[in-house]
C-alpha cells in the first residue's frame, strides 16, 4: 500500500544541554519536534504536498518521516548552524535538502545550491524555495537542528 504524505512543515531550533544527546533533544524541543519519533528519510517532496505554516497536529510518540540536519558541539564559543531547504517544483515532485556547518550564511547557501543542482539534474522547473535555518553560539554543549516533517492532512 502506497503511503505518500500530502503535507510538509519546516522548522529549526537550537539549545544547550548537559550532554550532546541532551543538547540534541533540547534543540528538537525548540524546533517543536522533540516529542516525535523522527524517521530520517531521503529528500523527495511529494507532488502537490501542502507546505504548512504551523506544525501539524501529531500524537506524541508517532513515527514521523523527517528530513533533518543537526550540528552538535562541546566547544564553547563555536557557532553551530543547521538548515533545510524545500524546492517546490512546477507540476512535479520537489526536493528537500539539508546542511550543517558553522554559520547561517554557509548552511543557507549550501541548501540553495543543492536545490539548484538537484532540480537541474532532474530537469525540474523550480517554482519556490523555502529555507529554515538557525545558528547558535555554544556556551557549554550546544546543538542546532533544522527539520522538514512530512505528514498527512
Short mmCIF file of C-alpha atoms in Angstrom, two decimals:
data_model
loop_
_atom_site.label_atom_id
_atom_site.label_comp_id
_atom_site.label_asym_id
_atom_site.label_seq_id
_atom_site.Cartn_x
_atom_site.Cartn_y
_atom_site.Cartn_z
CA UNK A 1 0.00 0.00 0.00
CA UNK A 2 1.45 3.34 -1.06
CA UNK A 3 1.65 5.95 1.69
CA UNK A 4 2.56 9.36 0.33
CA UNK A 5 2.45 12.31 2.73
CA UNK A 6 0.47 15.30 1.48
CA UNK A 7 1.76 18.00 3.84
CA UNK A 8 5.19 19.25 4.93
CA UNK A 9 6.33 21.61 7.64
CA UNK A 10 9.80 23.08 8.16
CA UNK A 11 11.30 24.21 11.44
CA UNK A 12 14.59 24.91 13.19
CA UNK A 13 15.72 25.12 16.80
CA UNK A 14 18.84 25.41 18.92
CA UNK A 15 19.64 24.73 22.55
CA UNK A 16 22.22 23.83 25.16
CA UNK A 17 22.36 20.64 27.22
CA UNK A 18 24.45 18.90 29.84
CA UNK A 19 25.41 16.22 27.29
CA UNK A 20 25.46 16.13 23.49
CA UNK A 21 22.33 13.97 23.49
CA UNK A 22 20.53 16.38 25.84
CA UNK A 23 21.56 19.33 23.66
CA UNK A 24 20.15 17.49 20.63
CA UNK A 25 16.93 16.64 22.48
CA UNK A 26 16.55 20.24 23.69
CA UNK A 27 17.11 21.58 20.16
CA UNK A 28 14.43 19.18 18.87
CA UNK A 29 12.07 20.58 21.50
CA UNK A 30 12.96 24.13 20.43
CA UNK A 31 12.11 23.13 16.85
CA UNK A 32 8.76 21.72 18.04
CA UNK A 33 9.60 18.14 17.01
CA UNK A 34 11.03 16.85 20.29
CA UNK A 35 8.07 14.66 21.22
CA UNK A 36 8.05 12.76 17.93
CA UNK A 37 10.00 9.69 16.82
CA UNK A 38 11.76 11.06 13.76
CA UNK A 39 12.45 8.61 10.97
CA UNK A 40 15.23 10.06 8.83
CA UNK A 41 14.35 9.87 5.15
CA UNK A 42 15.88 10.96 1.87
CA UNK A 43 14.82 14.10 0.20
CA UNK A 44 11.85 13.90 -2.18
CA UNK A 45 8.95 16.32 -1.69
CA UNK A 46 5.73 14.61 -2.82
CA UNK A 47 3.96 16.32 -5.72
CA UNK A 48 1.12 18.61 -4.60
CA UNK A 49 2.17 18.44 -0.93
CA UNK A 50 0.92 21.45 1.01
CA UNK A 51 3.63 23.47 2.76
CA UNK A 52 2.24 24.30 6.21
CA UNK A 53 2.97 27.49 8.16
CA UNK A 54 2.24 25.80 11.50
CA UNK A 55 3.19 22.34 12.78
CA UNK A 56 0.63 19.64 12.03
CA UNK A 57 -1.19 18.01 14.95
CA UNK A 58 0.75 14.80 15.53
CA UNK A 59 0.34 12.49 18.52
CA UNK A 60 3.49 12.42 20.69
CA UNK A 61 5.46 9.24 20.07
CA UNK A 62 4.31 8.90 16.45
CA UNK A 63 6.77 7.62 13.85
CA UNK A 64 7.29 10.66 11.63
CA UNK A 65 9.15 10.78 8.28
CA UNK A 66 11.60 13.67 8.52
CA UNK A 67 14.49 15.21 6.63
CA UNK A 68 16.77 16.84 9.18
CA UNK A 69 20.20 18.30 9.79
CA UNK A 70 21.97 18.50 13.13
CA UNK A 71 25.21 20.06 14.35
CA UNK A 72 26.36 19.48 17.94
CA UNK A 73 29.48 20.90 19.57
CA UNK A 74 31.06 20.86 23.01
CA UNK A 75 33.49 23.68 22.14
CA UNK A 76 32.46 26.90 23.93
CA UNK A 77 32.44 29.87 21.58
CA UNK A 78 31.97 27.78 18.44
CA UNK A 79 28.97 28.56 16.24
CA UNK A 80 26.81 25.65 15.10
CA UNK A 81 24.28 26.04 12.30
CA UNK A 82 21.73 23.88 10.51
CA UNK A 83 19.40 24.43 7.56
CA UNK A 84 16.80 22.66 5.47
CA UNK A 85 15.61 23.80 2.09
CA UNK A 86 12.44 22.81 0.25
CA UNK A 87 12.45 23.17 -3.52
CA UNK A 88 8.88 23.25 -4.83
CA UNK A 89 8.55 22.21 -8.46
CA UNK A 90 6.11 23.28 -11.13
CA UNK A 91 3.86 20.28 -11.90
CA UNK A 92 6.09 17.60 -10.36
CA UNK A 93 7.63 16.34 -7.14
CA UNK A 94 10.12 18.63 -5.45
CA UNK A 95 13.26 18.13 -3.40
CA UNK A 96 14.33 18.71 0.20
CA UNK A 97 17.97 19.20 1.18
CA UNK A 98 19.75 19.65 4.49
CA UNK A 99 23.08 21.12 5.59
CA UNK A 100 25.03 21.85 8.75
CA UNK A 101 28.09 23.97 9.36
CA UNK A 102 29.42 26.92 11.32
CA UNK A 103 27.38 29.87 10.02
CA UNK A 104 23.87 30.69 8.87
CA UNK A 105 25.14 32.09 5.57
CA UNK A 106 27.11 28.90 4.87
CA UNK A 107 24.26 26.45 5.50
CA UNK A 108 21.63 28.54 3.72
CA UNK A 109 23.85 28.92 0.65
CA UNK A 110 24.56 25.19 0.74
CA UNK A 111 20.91 24.10 0.69
CA UNK A 112 20.08 26.62 -2.05
CA UNK A 113 22.97 25.29 -4.17
CA UNK A 114 21.86 21.69 -3.59
CA UNK A 115 18.30 22.56 -4.62
CA UNK A 116 19.55 24.21 -7.81
CA UNK A 117 21.74 21.22 -8.67
CA UNK A 118 19.10 18.64 -7.77
CA UNK A 119 16.48 20.38 -9.89
CA UNK A 120 18.86 20.79 -12.84
CA UNK A 121 19.88 17.12 -12.69
CA UNK A 122 16.23 16.02 -12.70
CA UNK A 123 15.09 18.56 -15.30
CA UNK A 124 12.58 20.05 -12.86
CA UNK A 125 11.26 23.62 -13.04
CA UNK A 126 11.80 25.42 -9.71
CA UNK A 127 8.68 27.28 -8.56
CA UNK A 128 9.64 28.26 -4.99
CA UNK A 129 12.33 27.77 -2.35
CA UNK A 130 11.62 27.65 1.38
CA UNK A 131 14.58 27.67 3.79
CA UNK A 132 14.51 27.23 7.57
CA UNK A 133 17.79 27.70 9.39
CA UNK A 134 19.31 28.54 12.72
CA UNK A 135 22.70 29.22 14.26
CA UNK A 136 23.78 29.04 17.88
CA UNK A 137 26.89 30.14 19.76
CA UNK A 138 27.91 27.29 22.05
CA UNK A 139 28.16 28.07 25.76
CA UNK A 140 28.94 24.53 27.04
CA UNK A 141 27.36 21.92 24.77
CA UNK A 142 25.14 23.30 22.03
CA UNK A 143 23.10 21.99 19.14
CA UNK A 144 21.38 23.40 16.06
CA UNK A 145 18.67 21.38 14.28
CA UNK A 146 16.63 22.06 11.16
CA UNK A 147 13.89 19.68 10.04
CA UNK A 148 11.19 19.10 7.45
CA UNK A 149 8.36 16.90 8.70
CA UNK A 150 6.30 15.03 6.09
CA UNK A 151 2.77 14.20 7.22
CA UNK A 152 -0.83 13.59 6.20
CA UNK A 153 -3.77 16.01 6.41
#
